[in-house]
Amino acid sequence: VQHNFTQRILNDKDSIVDGIYNERIKKVHTQTIDLAKNVNVGGEYLTNVGLSKDTIVGLSNTLNVGVDNKVRVSKNSSEYVGENKDIEIGANQNTIIHKDEIRNVKGNKKEVVEGHYDINIKETLKIQTEKETSIRSKNNLLITTNASMGFETDKNNTFVSDNSLSQTKTDYEVKAGNQILHQVGDTQIVTKGDYVIIKAGGVEVVIDSNGLVVKGGEIRTE
């Protein structure tokens, strides 16, 4: 055919090639199908695009893969989802990121782990919140470190428990800028910068720069 070729079939068309079928188009290939298109490939199916490829689907898009599925991208990869996205994995998931990872969640985030949750960090862990931070365990909570540990707060620091034990192998220091109070029931030991008050059994003992004063009792030896 030296020039144009037009073919119109008013009904069905069947084409069977028992051997190899090759087709080469040096310019543009346009195919318009008004209803449906079915492609059945008994063996392998290869598509090689030298430049860009765009696929536009007006409604739903479903991909069914019987065995493995691999996607290789040499450079950047981008995905945009206008609404919700659901992912279900029947077995394990392994993710390797060779550089940094940044996630920005505009709303809330919730994770539910039915088994163990392990986090291994080789360097620094920083957690910063602009409001309240709460950690609650229905069983024991253990914090261990091979080096020093410190608690620092700009306001109050409160520990509430049924029983409390503090044990150190060497020195133990308690420093306060104003007052230290030790109290069991009505018995108190109040320590301030220039005096100490001991209250027990209705007796009050004051120790200051003037000496020792006993109120409501007496000093005796046995």
PDB file of C-alpha atoms in Angstrom:
ATOM      1  CA  VAL A   1       0.000   0.000   0.000  1.00  0.00           C
ATOM      2  CA  GLN A   2       1.719   3.174  -1.168  1.00  0.00           C
ATOM      3  CA  HIS A   3      -0.618   5.629   0.540  1.00  0.00           C
ATOM      4  CA  ASN A   4      -3.465   5.456   3.051  1.00  0.00           C
ATOM      5  CA  PHE A   5      -5.321   2.261   3.937  1.00  0.00           C
ATOM      6  CA  THR A   6      -8.837   2.242   5.368  1.00  0.00           C
ATOM      7  CA  GLN A   7     -10.637  -0.859   6.568  1.00  0.00           C
ATOM      8  CA  ARG A   8     -14.192  -1.075   7.890  1.00  0.00           C
ATOM      9  CA  ILE A   9     -15.829  -4.268   9.101  1.00  0.00           C
ATOM     10  CA  LEU A  10     -19.540  -4.024   9.815  1.00  0.00           C
ATOM     11  CA  ASN A  11     -19.662  -7.137  11.996  1.00  0.00           C
ATOM     12  CA  ASP A  12     -17.142  -9.347  13.804  1.00  0.00           C
ATOM     13  CA  LYS A  13     -13.508  -9.995  12.924  1.00  0.00           C
ATOM     14  CA  ASP A  14     -11.456 -13.059  13.828  1.00  0.00           C
ATOM     15  CA  SER A  15      -7.736 -13.312  13.141  1.00  0.00           C
ATOM     16  CA  ILE A  16      -5.632 -16.406  13.868  1.00  0.00           C
ATOM     17  CA  VAL A  17      -1.864 -16.457  13.367  1.00  0.00           C
ATOM     18  CA  ASP A  18      -0.254 -19.860  13.857  1.00  0.00           C
ATOM     19  CA  GLY A  19       3.259 -18.450  13.906  1.00  0.00           C
ATOM     20  CA  ILE A  20       4.856 -15.169  14.931  1.00  0.00           C
ATOM     21  CA  TYR A  21       3.039 -11.855  14.501  1.00  0.00           C
ATOM     22  CA  ASN A  22       5.139  -8.683  14.190  1.00  0.00           C
ATOM     23  CA  GLU A  23       3.781  -5.182  13.733  1.00  0.00           C
ATOM     24  CA  ARG A  24       5.808  -2.000  13.420  1.00  0.00           C
ATOM     25  CA  ILE A  25       4.401   1.501  13.299  1.00  0.00           C
ATOM     26  CA  LYS A  26       6.914   4.257  12.574  1.00  0.00           C
ATOM     27  CA  LYS A  27       4.663   7.096  13.669  1.00  0.00           C
ATOM     28  CA  VAL A  28       1.571   7.283  15.861  1.00  0.00           C
ATOM     29  CA  HIS A  29      -0.734   4.402  16.782  1.00  0.00           C
ATOM     30  CA  THR A  30      -4.225   5.300  17.994  1.00  0.00           C
ATOM     31  CA  GLN A  31      -6.755   2.710  19.072  1.00  0.00           C
ATOM     32  CA  THR A  32     -10.306   3.551  20.163  1.00  0.00           C
ATOM     33  CA  ILE A  33     -12.548   0.893  21.703  1.00  0.00           C
ATOM     34  CA  ASP A  34     -16.096   1.960  22.525  1.00  0.00           C
ATOM     35  CA  LEU A  35     -16.971  -0.934  24.843  1.00  0.00           C
ATOM     36  CA  ALA A  36     -14.549  -3.484  26.305  1.00  0.00           C
ATOM     37  CA  LYS A  37     -11.112  -4.917  25.592  1.00  0.00           C
ATOM     38  CA  ASN A  38      -9.840  -8.308  26.698  1.00  0.00           C
ATOM     39  CA  VAL A  39      -6.218  -9.383  26.335  1.00  0.00           C
ATOM     40  CA  ASN A  40      -5.304 -12.989  27.162  1.00  0.00           C
ATOM     41  CA  VAL A  41      -1.620 -13.909  27.146  1.00  0.00           C
ATOM     42  CA  GLY A  42      -0.719 -17.537  27.773  1.00  0.00           C
ATOM     43  CA  GLY A  43       2.950 -16.856  28.499  1.00  0.00           C
ATOM     44  CA  GLU A  44       4.927 -13.711  29.198  1.00  0.00           C
ATOM     45  CA  TYR A  45       3.744 -10.163  28.503  1.00  0.00           C
ATOM     46  CA  LEU A  46       6.342  -7.438  27.952  1.00  0.00           C
ATOM     47  CA  THR A  47       5.797  -3.726  27.432  1.00  0.00           C
ATOM     48  CA  ASN A  48       8.818  -1.558  26.612  1.00  0.00           C
ATOM     49  CA  VAL A  49       8.280   2.209  26.536  1.00  0.00           C
ATOM     50  CA  GLY A  50      11.243   4.352  25.542  1.00  0.00           C
ATOM     51  CA  LEU A  51       9.890   7.590  27.020  1.00  0.00           C
ATOM     52  CA  SER A  52       6.880   8.367  29.197  1.00  0.00           C
ATOM     53  CA  LYS A  53       3.756   6.283  29.750  1.00  0.00           C
ATOM     54  CA  ASP A  54       0.443   7.636  31.015  1.00  0.00           C
ATOM     55  CA  THR A  55      -2.544   5.529  31.993  1.00  0.00           C
ATOM     56  CA  ILE A  56      -5.873   7.223  32.660  1.00  0.00           C
ATOM     57  CA  VAL A  57      -8.670   5.221  34.275  1.00  0.00           C
ATOM     58  CA  GLY A  58     -12.038   6.923  34.593  1.00  0.00           C
ATOM     59  CA  LEU A  59     -13.400   4.665  37.334  1.00  0.00           C
ATOM     60  CA  SER A  60     -11.903   1.734  39.247  1.00  0.00           C
ATOM     61  CA  ASN A  61      -8.548   0.055  38.626  1.00  0.00           C
ATOM     62  CA  THR A  62      -7.898  -3.494  39.841  1.00  0.00           C
ATOM     63  CA  LEU A  63      -4.638  -5.414  39.571  1.00  0.00           C
ATOM     64  CA  ASN A  64      -4.728  -9.135  40.321  1.00  0.00           C
ATOM     65  CA  VAL A  65      -1.360 -10.894  40.532  1.00  0.00           C
ATOM     66  CA  GLY A  66      -1.325 -14.635  41.131  1.00  0.00           C
ATOM     67  CA  VAL A  67       2.194 -14.898  42.565  1.00  0.00           C
ATOM     68  CA  ASP A  68       4.846 -12.180  42.991  1.00  0.00           C
ATOM     69  CA  ASN A  69       4.657  -8.473  42.139  1.00  0.00           C
ATOM     70  CA  LYS A  70       7.773  -6.313  41.762  1.00  0.00           C
ATOM     71  CA  VAL A  71       8.046  -2.612  41.006  1.00  0.00           C
ATOM     72  CA  ARG A  72      11.475  -1.124  40.262  1.00  0.00           C
ATOM     73  CA  VAL A  73      11.918   2.640  40.028  1.00  0.00           C
ATOM     74  CA  SER A  74      15.408   3.942  39.203  1.00  0.00           C
ATOM     75  CA  LYS A  75      14.776   7.461  40.521  1.00  0.00           C
ATOM     76  CA  ASN A  76      11.947   9.221  42.327  1.00  0.00           C
ATOM     77  CA  SER A  77       8.508   7.727  42.969  1.00  0.00           C
ATOM     78  CA  SER A  78       5.390   9.699  43.888  1.00  0.00           C
ATOM     79  CA  GLU A  79       1.872   8.646  44.845  1.00  0.00           C
ATOM     80  CA  TYR A  80      -1.162  10.818  45.521  1.00  0.00           C
ATOM     81  CA  VAL A  81      -4.381   9.477  47.050  1.00  0.00           C
ATOM     82  CA  GLY A  82      -7.286  11.911  47.234  1.00  0.00           C
ATOM     83  CA  GLU A  83      -9.164  10.112  50.008  1.00  0.00           C
ATOM     84  CA  ASN A  84      -8.660   6.965  52.107  1.00  0.00           C
ATOM     85  CA  LYS A  85      -6.045   4.264  51.546  1.00  0.00           C
ATOM     86  CA  ASP A  86      -6.234   0.733  52.973  1.00  0.00           C
ATOM     87  CA  ILE A  87      -3.334  -1.741  52.987  1.00  0.00           C
ATOM     88  CA  GLU A  88      -3.660  -5.313  54.234  1.00  0.00           C
ATOM     89  CA  ILE A  89      -0.658  -7.644  54.427  1.00  0.00           C
ATOM     90  CA  GLY A  90      -1.267 -11.309  55.120  1.00  0.00           C
ATOM     91  CA  ALA A  91       2.274 -12.053  56.357  1.00  0.00           C
ATOM     92  CA  ASN A  92       5.363  -9.967  57.204  1.00  0.00           C
ATOM     93  CA  GLN A  93       6.371  -6.513  55.985  1.00  0.00           C
ATOM     94  CA  ASN A  94      10.021  -5.491  55.662  1.00  0.00           C
ATOM     95  CA  THR A  95      11.023  -1.908  54.831  1.00  0.00           C
ATOM     96  CA  ILE A  96      14.617  -0.723  54.324  1.00  0.00           C
ATOM     97  CA  ILE A  97      15.341   3.006  53.990  1.00  0.00           C
ATOM     98  CA  HIS A  98      18.996   3.790  53.264  1.00  0.00           C
ATOM     99  CA  LYS A  99      18.677   7.483  54.210  1.00  0.00           C
ATOM    100  CA  ASP A 100      16.192   9.641  56.117  1.00  0.00           C
ATOM    101  CA  GLU A 101      12.443   9.177  56.589  1.00  0.00           C
ATOM    102  CA  ILE A 102      10.028  12.051  57.233  1.00  0.00           C
ATOM    103  CA  ARG A 103       6.316  11.594  57.966  1.00  0.00           C
ATOM    104  CA  ASN A 104       3.869  14.432  58.496  1.00  0.00           C
ATOM    105  CA  VAL A 105       0.499  13.489  59.984  1.00  0.00           C
ATOM    106  CA  LYS A 106      -1.917  16.431  59.996  1.00  0.00           C
ATOM    107  CA  GLY A 107      -4.461  14.722  62.272  1.00  0.00           C
ATOM    108  CA  ASN A 108      -4.243  11.958  64.875  1.00  0.00           C
ATOM    109  CA  LYS A 109      -2.193   8.756  64.702  1.00  0.00           C
ATOM    110  CA  LYS A 110      -2.954   5.455  66.400  1.00  0.00           C
ATOM    111  CA  GLU A 111      -0.978   2.207  66.398  1.00  0.00           C
ATOM    112  CA  VAL A 112      -2.226  -1.108  67.776  1.00  0.00           C
ATOM    113  CA  VAL A 113       0.385  -3.840  68.312  1.00  0.00           C
ATOM    114  CA  GLU A 114      -0.954  -7.167  69.559  1.00  0.00           C
ATOM    115  CA  GLY A 115       2.514  -8.625  70.182  1.00  0.00           C
ATOM    116  CA  HIS A 116       5.881  -7.095  71.141  1.00  0.00           C
ATOM    117  CA  TYR A 117       7.041  -3.657  70.021  1.00  0.00           C
ATOM    118  CA  ASP A 118      10.834  -3.262  69.792  1.00  0.00           C
ATOM    119  CA  ILE A 119      12.656  -0.047  68.836  1.00  0.00           C
ATOM    120  CA  ASN A 120      16.452  -0.166  68.443  1.00  0.00           C
ATOM    121  CA  ILE A 121      18.211   3.189  67.971  1.00  0.00           C
ATOM    122  CA  LYS A 122      21.982   3.489  67.602  1.00  0.00           C
ATOM    123  CA  GLU A 123      22.134   7.200  68.408  1.00  0.00           C
ATOM    124  CA  THR A 124      19.740   9.721  70.008  1.00  0.00           C
ATOM    125  CA  LEU A 125      16.005   9.431  70.735  1.00  0.00           C
ATOM    126  CA  LYS A 126      14.085  12.687  71.184  1.00  0.00           C
ATOM    127  CA  ILE A 127      10.355  12.936  71.921  1.00  0.00           C
ATOM    128  CA  GLN A 128       8.880  16.428  72.084  1.00  0.00           C
ATOM    129  CA  THR A 129       5.244  17.343  72.701  1.00  0.00           C
ATOM    130  CA  GLU A 130       3.678  20.773  73.084  1.00  0.00           C
ATOM    131  CA  LYS A 131       1.062  19.471  75.548  1.00  0.00           C
ATOM    132  CA  GLU A 132       0.695  16.536  77.938  1.00  0.00           C
ATOM    133  CA  THR A 133       2.680  13.297  77.611  1.00  0.00           C
ATOM    134  CA  SER A 134       1.309  10.150  79.260  1.00  0.00           C
ATOM    135  CA  ILE A 135       2.814   6.649  79.576  1.00  0.00           C
ATOM    136  CA  ARG A 136       0.674   3.979  81.243  1.00  0.00           C
ATOM    137  CA  SER A 137       1.441   0.300  81.786  1.00  0.00           C
ATOM    138  CA  LYS A 138      -0.940  -2.287  83.255  1.00  0.00           C
ATOM    139  CA  ASN A 139       2.095  -4.236  84.487  1.00  0.00           C
ATOM    140  CA  ASN A 140       5.638  -3.290  85.470  1.00  0.00           C
ATOM    141  CA  LEU A 141       7.471  -0.324  83.927  1.00  0.00           C
ATOM    142  CA  LEU A 142      11.267  -0.569  83.895  1.00  0.00           C
ATOM    143  CA  ILE A 143      13.747   2.088  82.779  1.00  0.00           C
ATOM    144  CA  THR A 144      17.427   1.070  82.741  1.00  0.00           C
ATOM    145  CA  THR A 145      20.554   2.809  81.499  1.00  0.00           C
ATOM    146  CA  ASN A 146      24.282   2.048  81.557  1.00  0.00           C
ATOM    147  CA  ALA A 147      25.111   5.704  82.271  1.00  0.00           C
ATOM    148  CA  SER A 148      23.424   8.594  84.078  1.00  0.00           C
ATOM    149  CA  MET A 149      19.696   9.350  84.263  1.00  0.00           C
ATOM    150  CA  GLY A 150      18.087  12.655  85.118  1.00  0.00           C
ATOM    151  CA  PHE A 151      14.602  14.090  85.621  1.00  0.00           C
ATOM    152  CA  GLU A 152      14.271  17.823  85.072  1.00  0.00           C
ATOM    153  CA  THR A 153      11.093  19.884  85.331  1.00  0.00           C
ATOM    154  CA  ASP A 154      10.392  23.613  85.508  1.00  0.00           C
ATOM    155  CA  LYS A 155       7.534  23.137  88.006  1.00  0.00           C
ATOM    156  CA  ASN A 156       6.394  20.353  90.331  1.00  0.00           C
ATOM    157  CA  ASN A 157       7.733  16.790  90.411  1.00  0.00           C
ATOM    158  CA  THR A 158       5.486  14.153  92.035  1.00  0.00           C
ATOM    159  CA  PHE A 159       5.960  10.409  92.643  1.00  0.00           C
ATOM    160  CA  VAL A 160       2.926   8.518  94.011  1.00  0.00           C
ATOM    161  CA  SER A 161       3.102   4.792  94.845  1.00  0.00           C
ATOM    162  CA  ASP A 162       1.993   2.189  97.388  1.00  0.00           C
ATOM    163  CA  ASN A 163       5.562   1.324  98.397  1.00  0.00           C
ATOM    164  CA  SER A 164       8.761   3.143  97.461  1.00  0.00           C
ATOM    165  CA  LEU A 165      12.394   2.014  97.759  1.00  0.00           C
ATOM    166  CA  SER A 166      15.468   4.059  96.939  1.00  0.00           C
ATOM    167  CA  GLN A 167      18.846   2.321  97.076  1.00  0.00           C
ATOM    168  CA  THR A 168      22.283   3.660  96.128  1.00  0.00           C
ATOM    169  CA  LYS A 169      25.655   1.928  96.366  1.00  0.00           C
ATOM    170  CA  THR A 170      27.635   5.046  97.324  1.00  0.00           C
ATOM    171  CA  ASP A 171      26.471   8.587  98.157  1.00  0.00           C
ATOM    172  CA  TYR A 172      22.904   9.915  98.350  1.00  0.00           C
ATOM    173  CA  GLU A 173      22.297  13.651  98.306  1.00  0.00           C
ATOM    174  CA  VAL A 174      19.055  15.575  98.735  1.00  0.00           C
ATOM    175  CA  LYS A 175      19.257  19.330  98.182  1.00  0.00           C
ATOM    176  CA  ALA A 176      16.451  21.879  98.374  1.00  0.00           C
ATOM    177  CA  GLY A 177      16.472  25.640  98.081  1.00  0.00           C
ATOM    178  CA  ASN A 178      13.830  26.197 100.775  1.00  0.00           C
ATOM    179  CA  GLN A 179      12.656  23.193 102.811  1.00  0.00           C
ATOM    180  CA  ILE A 180      12.846  19.404 103.103  1.00  0.00           C
ATOM    181  CA  LEU A 181       9.981  17.600 104.862  1.00  0.00           C
ATOM    182  CA  HIS A 182      10.093  13.979 106.067  1.00  0.00           C
ATOM    183  CA  GLN A 183       6.736  12.846 107.452  1.00  0.00           C
ATOM    184  CA  VAL A 184       5.237   9.551 108.653  1.00  0.00           C
ATOM    185  CA  GLY A 185       1.772  10.043 110.109  1.00  0.00           C
ATOM    186  CA  ASP A 186       2.058  12.927 112.582  1.00  0.00           C
ATOM    187  CA  THR A 187       5.827  12.546 112.931  1.00  0.00           C
ATOM    188  CA  GLN A 188       7.800  15.150 110.985  1.00  0.00           C
ATOM    189  CA  ILE A 189      11.346  16.221 110.332  1.00  0.00           C
ATOM    190  CA  VAL A 190      11.449  19.675 108.765  1.00  0.00           C
ATOM    191  CA  THR A 191      14.795  20.906 107.496  1.00  0.00           C
ATOM    192  CA  LYS A 192      15.333  24.502 106.441  1.00  0.00           C
ATOM    193  CA  GLY A 193      18.371  26.602 105.719  1.00  0.00           C
ATOM    194  CA  ASP A 194      19.078  27.650 109.329  1.00  0.00           C
ATOM    195  CA  TYR A 195      17.169  25.196 111.566  1.00  0.00           C
ATOM    196  CA  VAL A 196      15.721  21.702 111.912  1.00  0.00           C
ATOM    197  CA  ILE A 197      12.397  20.853 113.568  1.00  0.00           C
ATOM    198  CA  ILE A 198      11.583  17.335 114.756  1.00  0.00           C
ATOM    199  CA  LYS A 199       7.990  16.561 115.798  1.00  0.00           C
ATOM    200  CA  ALA A 200       7.044  13.200 117.336  1.00  0.00           C
ATOM    201  CA  GLY A 201       4.472  12.148 119.957  1.00  0.00           C
ATOM    202  CA  GLY A 202       3.518  15.719 120.858  1.00  0.00           C
ATOM    203  CA  VAL A 203       7.150  16.687 121.442  1.00  0.00           C
ATOM    204  CA  GLU A 204       8.864  19.281 119.277  1.00  0.00           C
ATOM    205  CA  VAL A 205      12.639  19.626 119.051  1.00  0.00           C
ATOM    206  CA  VAL A 206      14.155  22.689 117.416  1.00  0.00           C
ATOM    207  CA  ILE A 207      17.835  22.788 116.478  1.00  0.00           C
ATOM    208  CA  ASP A 208      19.237  26.111 115.279  1.00  0.00           C
ATOM    209  CA  SER A 209      22.231  28.390 115.779  1.00  0.00           C
ATOM    210  CA  ASN A 210      21.214  29.006 119.405  1.00  0.00           C
ATOM    211  CA  GLY A 211      21.295  25.343 120.312  1.00  0.00           C
ATOM    212  CA  LEU A 212      18.623  22.742 120.988  1.00  0.00           C
ATOM    213  CA  VAL A 213      15.148  23.473 122.372  1.00  0.00           C
ATOM    214  CA  VAL A 214      12.626  20.825 123.454  1.00  0.00           C
ATOM    215  CA  LYS A 215       8.953  21.787 123.585  1.00  0.00           C
ATOM    216  CA  GLY A 216       6.299  19.603 125.255  1.00  0.00           C
ATOM    217  CA  GLY A 217       8.786  17.133 126.691  1.00  0.00           C
ATOM    218  CA  GLU A 218      12.155  16.713 128.365  1.00  0.00           C
ATOM    219  CA  ILE A 219      15.638  15.469 127.627  1.00  0.00           C
ATOM    220  CA  ARG A 220      16.617  12.356 129.559  1.00  0.00           C
ATOM    221  CA  THR A 221      18.988   9.439 129.272  1.00  0.00           C
ATOM    222  CA  GLU A 222      18.383   5.766 130.004  1.00  0.00           C
TER     223      GLU A 222
END
